[in-house]
Coordinates of C-alpha atoms and ligand atoms in Angstrom, one line a residue:
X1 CA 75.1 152.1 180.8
X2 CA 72.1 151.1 183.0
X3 CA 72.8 151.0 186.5
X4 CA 73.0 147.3 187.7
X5 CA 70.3 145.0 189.1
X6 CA 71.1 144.3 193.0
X7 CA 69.0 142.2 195.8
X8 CA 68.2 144.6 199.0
X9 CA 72.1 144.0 200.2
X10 CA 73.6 145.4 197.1
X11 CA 74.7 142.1 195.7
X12 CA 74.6 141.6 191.7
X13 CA 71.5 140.2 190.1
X14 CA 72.5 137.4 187.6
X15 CA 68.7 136.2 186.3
X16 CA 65.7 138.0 187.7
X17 CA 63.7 136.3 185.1
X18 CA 63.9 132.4 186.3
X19 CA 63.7 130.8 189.6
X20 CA 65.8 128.6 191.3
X21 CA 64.7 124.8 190.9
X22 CA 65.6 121.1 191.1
X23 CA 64.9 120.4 187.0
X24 CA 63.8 123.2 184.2
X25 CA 60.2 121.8 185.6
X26 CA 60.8 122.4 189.1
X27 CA 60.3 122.1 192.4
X28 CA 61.7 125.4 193.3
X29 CA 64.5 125.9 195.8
X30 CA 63.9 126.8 199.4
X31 CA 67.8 128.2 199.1
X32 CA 66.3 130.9 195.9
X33 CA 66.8 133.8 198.8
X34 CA 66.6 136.1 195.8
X35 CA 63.1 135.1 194.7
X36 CA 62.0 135.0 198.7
X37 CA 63.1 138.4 198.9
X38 CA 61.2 139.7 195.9
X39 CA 57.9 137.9 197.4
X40 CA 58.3 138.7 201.0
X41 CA 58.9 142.5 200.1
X42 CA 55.9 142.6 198.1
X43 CA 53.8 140.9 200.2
X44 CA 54.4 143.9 202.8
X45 CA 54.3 146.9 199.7
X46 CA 51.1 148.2 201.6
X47 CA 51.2 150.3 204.9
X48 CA 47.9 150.0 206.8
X49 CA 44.9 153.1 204.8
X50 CA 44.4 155.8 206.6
X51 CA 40.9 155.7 208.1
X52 CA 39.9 159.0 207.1
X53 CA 41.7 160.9 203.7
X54 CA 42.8 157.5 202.6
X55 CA 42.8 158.9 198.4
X56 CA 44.8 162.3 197.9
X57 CA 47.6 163.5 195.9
X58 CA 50.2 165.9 197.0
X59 CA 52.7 168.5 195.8
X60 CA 56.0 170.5 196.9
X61 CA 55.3 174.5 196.9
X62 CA 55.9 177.6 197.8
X63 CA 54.3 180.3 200.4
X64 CA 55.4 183.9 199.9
X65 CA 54.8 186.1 202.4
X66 CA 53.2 189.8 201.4
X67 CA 52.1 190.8 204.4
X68 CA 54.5 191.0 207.9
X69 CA 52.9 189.7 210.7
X70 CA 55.3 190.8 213.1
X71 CA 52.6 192.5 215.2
X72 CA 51.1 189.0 215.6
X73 CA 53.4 186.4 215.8
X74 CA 56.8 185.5 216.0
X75 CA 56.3 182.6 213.3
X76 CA 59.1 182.9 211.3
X77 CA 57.3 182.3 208.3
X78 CA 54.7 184.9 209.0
X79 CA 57.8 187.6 209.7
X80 CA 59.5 189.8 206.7
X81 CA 57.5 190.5 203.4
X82 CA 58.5 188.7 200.8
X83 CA 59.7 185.1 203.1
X84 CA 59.1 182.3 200.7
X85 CA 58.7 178.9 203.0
X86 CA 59.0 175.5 201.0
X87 CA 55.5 173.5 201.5
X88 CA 53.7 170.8 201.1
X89 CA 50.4 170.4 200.4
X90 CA 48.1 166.9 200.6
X91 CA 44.6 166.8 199.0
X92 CA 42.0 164.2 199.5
X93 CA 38.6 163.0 199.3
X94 CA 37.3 161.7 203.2
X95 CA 35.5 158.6 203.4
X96 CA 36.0 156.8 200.2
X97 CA 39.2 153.9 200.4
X98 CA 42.6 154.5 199.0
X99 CA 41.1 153.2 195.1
X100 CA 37.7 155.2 195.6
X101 CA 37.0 157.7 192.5
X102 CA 38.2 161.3 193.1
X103 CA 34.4 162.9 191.9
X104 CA 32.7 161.8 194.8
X105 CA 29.9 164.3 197.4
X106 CA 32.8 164.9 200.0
X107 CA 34.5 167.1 201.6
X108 CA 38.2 167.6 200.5
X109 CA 40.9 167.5 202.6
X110 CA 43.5 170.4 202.4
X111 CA 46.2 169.5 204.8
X112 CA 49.5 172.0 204.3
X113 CA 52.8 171.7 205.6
X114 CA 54.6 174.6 205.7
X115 CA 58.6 173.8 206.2
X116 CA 60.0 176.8 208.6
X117 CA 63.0 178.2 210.2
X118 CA 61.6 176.8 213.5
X119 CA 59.9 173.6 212.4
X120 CA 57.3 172.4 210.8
X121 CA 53.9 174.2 210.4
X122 CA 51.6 171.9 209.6
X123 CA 47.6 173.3 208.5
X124 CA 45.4 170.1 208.4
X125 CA 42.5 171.8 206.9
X126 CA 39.3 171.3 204.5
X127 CA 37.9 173.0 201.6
X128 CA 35.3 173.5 204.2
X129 CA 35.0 176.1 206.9
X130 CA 33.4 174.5 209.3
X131 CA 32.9 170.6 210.0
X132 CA 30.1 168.5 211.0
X133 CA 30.9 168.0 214.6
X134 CA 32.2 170.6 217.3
X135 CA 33.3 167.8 219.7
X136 CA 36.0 164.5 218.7
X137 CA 34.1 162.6 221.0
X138 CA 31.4 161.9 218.0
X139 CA 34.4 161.7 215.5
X140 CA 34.2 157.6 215.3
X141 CA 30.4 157.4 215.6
X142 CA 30.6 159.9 212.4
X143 CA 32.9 158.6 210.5
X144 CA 31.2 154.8 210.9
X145 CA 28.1 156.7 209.6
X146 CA 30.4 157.7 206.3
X147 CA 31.7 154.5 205.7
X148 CA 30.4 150.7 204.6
X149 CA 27.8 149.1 206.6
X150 CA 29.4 146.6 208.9
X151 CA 26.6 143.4 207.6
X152 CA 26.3 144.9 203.8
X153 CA 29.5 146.2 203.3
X154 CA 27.5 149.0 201.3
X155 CA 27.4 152.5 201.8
X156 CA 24.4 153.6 204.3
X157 CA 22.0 156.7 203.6
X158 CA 19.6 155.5 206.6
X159 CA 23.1 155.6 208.6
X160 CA 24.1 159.0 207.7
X161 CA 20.9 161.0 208.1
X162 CA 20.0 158.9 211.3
X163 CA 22.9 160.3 212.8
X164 CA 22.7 163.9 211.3
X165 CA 19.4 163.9 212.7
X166 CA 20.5 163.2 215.9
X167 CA 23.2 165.8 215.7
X168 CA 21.9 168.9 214.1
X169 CA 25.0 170.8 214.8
X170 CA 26.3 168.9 211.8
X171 CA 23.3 171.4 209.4
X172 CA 25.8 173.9 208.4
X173 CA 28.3 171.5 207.2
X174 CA 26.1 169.5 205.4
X175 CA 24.7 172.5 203.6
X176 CA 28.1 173.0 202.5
X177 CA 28.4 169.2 201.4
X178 CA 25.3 169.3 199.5
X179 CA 25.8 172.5 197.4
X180 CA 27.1 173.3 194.7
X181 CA 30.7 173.1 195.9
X182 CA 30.4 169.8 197.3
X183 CA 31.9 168.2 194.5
X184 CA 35.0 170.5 193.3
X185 CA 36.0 170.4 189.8
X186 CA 39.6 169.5 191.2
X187 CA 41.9 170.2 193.8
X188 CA 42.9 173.4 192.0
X189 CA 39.4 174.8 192.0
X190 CA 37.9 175.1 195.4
X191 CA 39.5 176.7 198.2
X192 CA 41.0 175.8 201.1
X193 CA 40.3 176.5 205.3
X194 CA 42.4 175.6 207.9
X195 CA 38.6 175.5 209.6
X196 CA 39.7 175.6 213.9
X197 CA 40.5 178.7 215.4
X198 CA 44.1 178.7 216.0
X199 CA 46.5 181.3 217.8
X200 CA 49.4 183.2 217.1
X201 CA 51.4 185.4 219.8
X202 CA 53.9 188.0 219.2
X203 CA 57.4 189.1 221.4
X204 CA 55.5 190.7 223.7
X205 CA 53.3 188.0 224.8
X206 CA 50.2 189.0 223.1
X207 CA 47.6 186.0 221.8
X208 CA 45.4 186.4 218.7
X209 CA 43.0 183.8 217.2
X210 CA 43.4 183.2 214.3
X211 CA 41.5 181.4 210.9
X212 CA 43.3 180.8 208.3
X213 CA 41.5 180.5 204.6
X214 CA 43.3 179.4 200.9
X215 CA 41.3 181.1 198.4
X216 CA 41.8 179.9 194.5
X217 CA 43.1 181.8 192.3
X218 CA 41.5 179.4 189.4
X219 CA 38.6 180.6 190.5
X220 CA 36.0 177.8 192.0
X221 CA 34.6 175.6 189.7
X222 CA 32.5 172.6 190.8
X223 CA 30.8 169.5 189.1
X224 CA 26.9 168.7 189.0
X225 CA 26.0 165.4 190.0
X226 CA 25.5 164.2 186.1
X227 CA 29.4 165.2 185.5
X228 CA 30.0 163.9 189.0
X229 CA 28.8 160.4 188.3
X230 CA 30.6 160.0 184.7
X231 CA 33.4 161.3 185.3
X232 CA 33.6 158.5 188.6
X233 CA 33.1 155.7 185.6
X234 CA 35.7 157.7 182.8
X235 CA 38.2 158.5 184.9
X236 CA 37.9 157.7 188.9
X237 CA 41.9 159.5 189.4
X238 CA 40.7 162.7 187.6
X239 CA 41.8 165.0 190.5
X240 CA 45.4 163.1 190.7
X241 CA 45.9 163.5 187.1
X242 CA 44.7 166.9 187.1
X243 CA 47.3 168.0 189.6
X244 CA 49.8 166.1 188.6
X245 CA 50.0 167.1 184.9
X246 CA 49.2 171.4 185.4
X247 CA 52.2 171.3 187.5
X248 CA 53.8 168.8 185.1
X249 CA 52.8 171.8 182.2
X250 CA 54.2 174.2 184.5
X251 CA 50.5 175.8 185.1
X252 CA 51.3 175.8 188.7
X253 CA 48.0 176.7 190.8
X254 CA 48.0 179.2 193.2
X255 CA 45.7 180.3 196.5
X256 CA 45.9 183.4 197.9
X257 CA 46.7 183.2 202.1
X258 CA 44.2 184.9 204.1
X259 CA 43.5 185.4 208.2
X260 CA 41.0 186.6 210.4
X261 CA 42.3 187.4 213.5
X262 CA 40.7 188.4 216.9
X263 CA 42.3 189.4 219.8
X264 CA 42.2 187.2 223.0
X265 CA 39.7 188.9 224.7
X266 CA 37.3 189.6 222.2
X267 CA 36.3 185.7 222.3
X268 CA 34.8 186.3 225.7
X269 CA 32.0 189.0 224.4
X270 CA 31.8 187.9 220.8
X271 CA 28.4 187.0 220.1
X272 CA 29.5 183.3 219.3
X273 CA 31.8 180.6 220.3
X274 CA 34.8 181.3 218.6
X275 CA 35.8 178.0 219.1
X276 CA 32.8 175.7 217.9
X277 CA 34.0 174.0 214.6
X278 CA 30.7 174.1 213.0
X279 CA 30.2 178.0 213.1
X280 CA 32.3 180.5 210.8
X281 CA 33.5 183.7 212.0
X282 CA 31.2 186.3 209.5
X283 CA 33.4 188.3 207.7
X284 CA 31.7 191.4 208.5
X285 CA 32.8 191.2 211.8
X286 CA 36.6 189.5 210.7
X287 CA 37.1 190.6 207.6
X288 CA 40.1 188.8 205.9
X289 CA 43.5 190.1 205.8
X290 CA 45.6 188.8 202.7
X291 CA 48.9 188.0 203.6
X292 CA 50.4 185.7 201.0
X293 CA 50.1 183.3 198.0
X294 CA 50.3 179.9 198.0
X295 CA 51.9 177.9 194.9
X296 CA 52.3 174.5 193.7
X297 CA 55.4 174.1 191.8
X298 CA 57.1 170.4 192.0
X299 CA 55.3 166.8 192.3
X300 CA 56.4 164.2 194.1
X301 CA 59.0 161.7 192.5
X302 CA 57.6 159.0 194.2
X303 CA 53.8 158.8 195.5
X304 CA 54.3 156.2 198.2
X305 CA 57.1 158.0 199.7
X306 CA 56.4 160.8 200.1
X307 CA 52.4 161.2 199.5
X308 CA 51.2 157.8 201.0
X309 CA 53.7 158.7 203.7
X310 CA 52.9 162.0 204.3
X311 CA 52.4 162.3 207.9
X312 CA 50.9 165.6 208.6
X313 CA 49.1 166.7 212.1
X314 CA 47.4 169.2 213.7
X315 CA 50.1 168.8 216.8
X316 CA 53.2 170.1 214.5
X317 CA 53.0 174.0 215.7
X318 CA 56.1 176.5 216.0
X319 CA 56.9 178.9 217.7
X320 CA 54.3 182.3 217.5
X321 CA 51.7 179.6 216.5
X322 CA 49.6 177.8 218.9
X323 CA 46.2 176.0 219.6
X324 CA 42.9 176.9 220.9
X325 CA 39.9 176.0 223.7
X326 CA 38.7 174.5 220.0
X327 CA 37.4 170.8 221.5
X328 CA 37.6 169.2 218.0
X329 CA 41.1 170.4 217.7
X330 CA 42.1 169.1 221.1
X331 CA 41.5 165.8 219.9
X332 CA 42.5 166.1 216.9
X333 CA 45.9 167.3 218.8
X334 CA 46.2 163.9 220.1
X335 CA 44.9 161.5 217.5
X336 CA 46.6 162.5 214.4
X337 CA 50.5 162.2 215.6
X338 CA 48.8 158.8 217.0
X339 CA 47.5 157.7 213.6
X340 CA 51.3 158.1 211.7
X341 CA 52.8 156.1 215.0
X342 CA 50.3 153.6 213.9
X343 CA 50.0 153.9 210.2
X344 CA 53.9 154.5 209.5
X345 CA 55.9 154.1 213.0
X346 CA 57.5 155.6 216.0
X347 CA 59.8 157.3 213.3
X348 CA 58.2 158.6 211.1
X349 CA 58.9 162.2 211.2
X350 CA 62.6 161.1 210.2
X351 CA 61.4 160.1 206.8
X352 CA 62.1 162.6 203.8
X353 CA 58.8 163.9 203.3
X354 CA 58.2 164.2 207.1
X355 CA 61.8 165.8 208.5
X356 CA 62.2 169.1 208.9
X357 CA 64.1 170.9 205.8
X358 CA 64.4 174.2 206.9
X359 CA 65.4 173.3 210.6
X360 CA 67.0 170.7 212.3
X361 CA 65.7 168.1 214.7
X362 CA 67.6 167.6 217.5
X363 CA 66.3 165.3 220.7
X364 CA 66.8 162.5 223.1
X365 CA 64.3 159.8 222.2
X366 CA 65.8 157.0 220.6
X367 CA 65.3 154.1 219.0
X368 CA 62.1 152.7 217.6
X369 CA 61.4 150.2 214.7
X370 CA 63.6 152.5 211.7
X371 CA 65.3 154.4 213.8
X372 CA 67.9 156.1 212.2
X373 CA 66.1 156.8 208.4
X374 CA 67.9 160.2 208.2
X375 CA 66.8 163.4 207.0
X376 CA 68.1 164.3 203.8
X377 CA 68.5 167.7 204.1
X378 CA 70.7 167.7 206.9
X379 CA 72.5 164.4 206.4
X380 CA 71.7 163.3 209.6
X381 CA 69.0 162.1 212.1
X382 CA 67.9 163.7 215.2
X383 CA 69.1 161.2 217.7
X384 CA 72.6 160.9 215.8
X385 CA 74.5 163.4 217.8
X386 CA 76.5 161.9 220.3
X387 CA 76.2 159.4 222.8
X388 CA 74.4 161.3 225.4
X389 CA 70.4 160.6 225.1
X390 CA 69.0 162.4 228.3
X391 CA 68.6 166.1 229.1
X392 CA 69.5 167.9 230.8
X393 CA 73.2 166.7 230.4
X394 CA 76.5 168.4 230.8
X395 CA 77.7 166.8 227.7
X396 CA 77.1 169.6 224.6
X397 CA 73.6 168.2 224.3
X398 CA 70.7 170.1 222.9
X399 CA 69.5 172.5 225.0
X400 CA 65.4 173.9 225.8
X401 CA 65.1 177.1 224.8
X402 CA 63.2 179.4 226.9
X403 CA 62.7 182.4 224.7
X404 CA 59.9 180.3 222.8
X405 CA 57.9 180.1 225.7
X406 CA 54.4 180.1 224.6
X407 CA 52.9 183.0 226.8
X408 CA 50.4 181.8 229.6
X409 CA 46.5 181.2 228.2
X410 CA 43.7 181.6 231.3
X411 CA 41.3 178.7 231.1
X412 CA 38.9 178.5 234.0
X413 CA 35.8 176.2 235.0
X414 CA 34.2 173.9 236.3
X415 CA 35.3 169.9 234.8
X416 CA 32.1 168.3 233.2
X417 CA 30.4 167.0 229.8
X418 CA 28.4 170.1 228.8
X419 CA 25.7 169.3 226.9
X420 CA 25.9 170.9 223.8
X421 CA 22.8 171.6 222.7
X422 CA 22.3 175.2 224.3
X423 CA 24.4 176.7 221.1
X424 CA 22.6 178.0 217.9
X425 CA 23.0 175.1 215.0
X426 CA 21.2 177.0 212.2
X427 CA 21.4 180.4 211.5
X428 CA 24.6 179.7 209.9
X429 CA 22.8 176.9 208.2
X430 CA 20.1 179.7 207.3
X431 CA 22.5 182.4 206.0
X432 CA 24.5 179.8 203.8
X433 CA 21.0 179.2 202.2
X434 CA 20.4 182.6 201.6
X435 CA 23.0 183.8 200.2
X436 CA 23.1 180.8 197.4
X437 CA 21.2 181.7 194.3
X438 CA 17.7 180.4 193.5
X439 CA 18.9 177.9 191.1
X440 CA 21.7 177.0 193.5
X441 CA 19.0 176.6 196.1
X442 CA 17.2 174.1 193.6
X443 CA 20.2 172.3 193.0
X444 CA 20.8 171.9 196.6
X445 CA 17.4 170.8 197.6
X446 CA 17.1 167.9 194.8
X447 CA 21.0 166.5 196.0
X448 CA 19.6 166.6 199.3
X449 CA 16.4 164.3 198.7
X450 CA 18.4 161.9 196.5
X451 CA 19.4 160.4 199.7
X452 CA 16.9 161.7 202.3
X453 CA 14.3 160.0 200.5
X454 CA 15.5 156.2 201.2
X455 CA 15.9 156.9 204.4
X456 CA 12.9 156.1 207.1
X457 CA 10.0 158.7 207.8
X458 CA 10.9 159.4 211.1
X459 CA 14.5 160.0 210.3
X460 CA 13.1 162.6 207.5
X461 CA 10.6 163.9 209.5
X462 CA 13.5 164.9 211.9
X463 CA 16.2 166.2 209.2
X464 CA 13.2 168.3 207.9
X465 CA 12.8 170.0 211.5
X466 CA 16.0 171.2 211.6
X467 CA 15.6 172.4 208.2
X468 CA 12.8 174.6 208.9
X469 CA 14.6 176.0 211.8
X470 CA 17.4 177.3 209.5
X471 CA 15.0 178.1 207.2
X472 CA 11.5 177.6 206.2
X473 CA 12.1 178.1 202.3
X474 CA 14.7 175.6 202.8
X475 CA 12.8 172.7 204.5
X476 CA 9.9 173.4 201.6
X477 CA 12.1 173.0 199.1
X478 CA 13.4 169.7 200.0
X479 CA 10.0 168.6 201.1
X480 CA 9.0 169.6 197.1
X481 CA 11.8 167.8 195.9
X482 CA 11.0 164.6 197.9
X483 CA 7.7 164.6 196.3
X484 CA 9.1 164.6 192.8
X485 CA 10.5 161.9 193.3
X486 CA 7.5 159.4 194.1
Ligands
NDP1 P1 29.9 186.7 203.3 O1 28.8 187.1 202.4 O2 30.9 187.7 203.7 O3 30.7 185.5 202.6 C1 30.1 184.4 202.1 C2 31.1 183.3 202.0 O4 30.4 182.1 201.5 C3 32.2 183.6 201.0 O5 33.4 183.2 201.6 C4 31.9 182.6 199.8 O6 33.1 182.1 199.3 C5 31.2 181.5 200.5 N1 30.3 180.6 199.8 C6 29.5 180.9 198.8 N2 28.8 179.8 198.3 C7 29.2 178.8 199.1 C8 28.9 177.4 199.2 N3 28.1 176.9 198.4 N4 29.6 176.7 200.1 C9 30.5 177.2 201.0 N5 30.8 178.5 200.9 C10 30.2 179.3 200.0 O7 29.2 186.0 204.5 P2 29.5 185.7 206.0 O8 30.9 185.8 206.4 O9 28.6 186.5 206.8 O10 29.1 184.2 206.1 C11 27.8 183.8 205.6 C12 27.8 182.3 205.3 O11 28.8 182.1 204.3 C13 28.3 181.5 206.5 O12 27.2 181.1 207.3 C14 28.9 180.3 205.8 O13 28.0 179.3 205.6 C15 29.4 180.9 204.5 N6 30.9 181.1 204.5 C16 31.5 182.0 205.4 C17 32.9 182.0 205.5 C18 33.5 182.9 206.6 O14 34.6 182.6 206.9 N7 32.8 183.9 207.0 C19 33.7 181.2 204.7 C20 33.0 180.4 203.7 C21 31.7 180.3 203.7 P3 33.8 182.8 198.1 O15 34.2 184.2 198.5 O16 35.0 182.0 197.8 O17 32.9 182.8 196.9

């Protein structure tokens, strides 16, 4: 027998089919609580888009360790070969709005939660290495640039390369964006980058830096701009149903885990900033270390819960895992845990999706619009235990636990804006180039003057500057493929 109908406090439906009115032709009743309930919940289905990453899809996983990091880190999840962790893994497109098509020029977000001994390990990566910016100052001004024209409410090219032009340490990320991989088959085919420089420190106090990169194991495959742009009018959720049914067919996709890891003091002689977001550490000189596999085994049973809800950040590090000088990060530290407060609530970390499943939270703050959602896993939320909501307390209360002590980081200097500009912004640019093939090259030059030629002459003239800095071969071929078109 079906289970029965019930309002919101669990009280038996009779008709959910006919309102409550004076007369089969109405007025209806003010006293139809039943019917105001319905409304009033649905006028409030929608939680306030996320800003950035507003259209993803997400799956349940798992990481198996093959490689012990015990030399590195005491990250439980990076300790004992063969360690499967639970995770959870959130793809996305960037700037397009919650109902924007999945084919779209963009990167993809890759944002991975692993669920450890010690807490959640959250990765809120790209399928990109690098990024467009190396400071969160610009973050806003960039994004604006991305989205709808405040008086046109249209998409802007003039907006976009105005500000790349002004900013050329965003070249090597838009040479990413514009080649061939800048428009991913699907989530499963394109690989993912946890793009900062993190750390990770072992027992004995050591810090490493650390990148972390996903590699497919579906191998990468990518749309052309022709396939791009049907596929946005045949099917604009193609990614979403792509995930969703493999895993639904039990073709679960896989990434293999990689790091690169430098030792603390290597970042003061290394020939680059080790913490600029826009610059990759070359493999010759870091080559990668495999150390696990990722898979994708379970979707969601419902997407609002526990995809729209997702509430992933930067700032949810464990123990052996840590940050970095990385300026983008540091903001990025700050405003993520700030967007869920805002998007979701004070609580959200006690939802289901967001709790910790292989620990257990336990803490003093209290209160809070939901306070007291409850983690599934451990039948209980973190401000349940007890009376006794300060610390330190004599009362059995949790208690801080000093062997965790991340060890000491030296950070010295003088406090100012430094200009930027003194770092190199395109031989990385250059060597991404070179290493495409010729046709790849072609491709990338014609998606390149699609846009750049609607844009002003000055603003060209200054994109095709930086161009020719990162290579001359590359600012010709644009400069050809600009021409073909008038
Ligand atoms: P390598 O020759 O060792 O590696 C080249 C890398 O480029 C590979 O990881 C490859 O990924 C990736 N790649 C190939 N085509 C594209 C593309 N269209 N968009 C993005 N990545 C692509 O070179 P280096 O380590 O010396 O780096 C040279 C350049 O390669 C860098 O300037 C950077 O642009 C790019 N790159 C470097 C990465 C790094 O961490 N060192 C990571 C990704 C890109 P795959 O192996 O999956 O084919």
């Amino acid at each position: 027998m079906n289970q029965r109908l019930t309002t919101q406090n669990g009280a038996p439906i009779a008709d959910d089919q006919n309102s409550l009115s004076a007369g089969a032709r109405g007025g209806v009743m003010l006293q139809d609580w039943q019917l105001i309930e319905k409304l009033a919940h649905f006028n409030r289905e929608r939680i306030p888009e996320r800003v950035v990453h507003a259209k993803g899809s997400g799956a349940y996983g798992t990481f198996t360790l093959t490689r012990d990091l015990s030399e590195y880190t005491i990250a439980d999840h990076f300790r004992g070969e063969g360690k499967q962790s639970e995770v959870f893994l959130r793809f996305s497109t960037v700037g397009g709005e919650s109902g924007s098509a999945d084919a779209e020029r963009d990167p993809r977000g890759f944002a991975l939660r692993f669920y450890t001994a010690n807490g959640n390990h959250d990765i809120v990566g790209n399928n990109t290495p690098v990024f467009f910016l190396r400071d969160g100052i610009k973050f806003p001004d960039f994004i604006h640039t991305q989205k709808r024209n405040p008086k046109t409410n249209l998409k802007d090219p003039q907006a976009m390369w105005d500000f790349w032009s002004l900013n050329p340490e965003a070249l090597h990320q838009v040479t990413v964006l514009m080649s061939d991989r800048g428009i991913p088959a699907s989530y499963r085919h394109m690989n993912g980058y946890g793009s900062h420089t993190f750390s990770l420190w072992n027992e004995k106090g050591e810090r490493f830096w650390v990148k972390f990169h996903f590699k497919t194991l579906q191998g990468i495959k990518n749309l052309s701009n022709e396939q791009a742009d049907r596929l946005k009018g045949i099917d604009p959720d193609h990614a979403q149903r792509d995930l969703y049914a493999s895993i639904e067919d039990g073709d679960f996709p896989k990434w293999s885990v990689n790091v690169q890891i430098m030792p603390e003091a290597e970042a003061e002689q290394y020939h680059l900033n080790p913490f600029d977001l826009t610059k990759v550490w070359p493999h010759k000189d870091y080559p990668l270390i495999e150390i696990g596999v990722l898979e994708l085994n379970r979707n969601p049973e419902n997407y609002f819960n526990e995809v729209e809800q997702a509430a992933l950040a930067p700032s949810n590090l464990v123990p052996g895992v840590g940050a970095s000088p990385d300026k983008m990060l540091q903001a990025r530290l700050f405003a993520y845990a700030d967007a869920q407060r805002y998007r979701i609530g004070a609580n959200y970390n006690q939802l289901p999706v967001n709790c910790p499943h292989a620990s257990q939270a336990n803490h003093y703050q209290r209160g809070g619009a939901m306070a007291g959602a409850g983690c599934p896993f451990h039948g209980r939320t973190p401000d349940s235990a007890g009376g006794v909501n300060y610390g330190p307390n004599t009362q059995g209360g949790p208690e801080q636990q000093a062997q965790y002590a991340e060890p000491p980081m030296d950070i010295a200097g003088a406090m100012a804006r430094y200009d930027k500009t003194v770092e190199d912004d395109y031989s990385q640019a250059g060597d991404l180039f070179r290493l495409m093939s010729a046709d790849q090259q072609q491709a990338l030059c014609e998606t390149i003057a699609a846009t750049l030629s609607q844009v002003t002459p000055e603003v060209q003239a200054r994109m095709l500057a930086h161009f020719e800095q990162a290579d001359p071969a590359y600012a010709a071929g644009i400069s050809q493929a600009i021409a073909a078109l008038r």
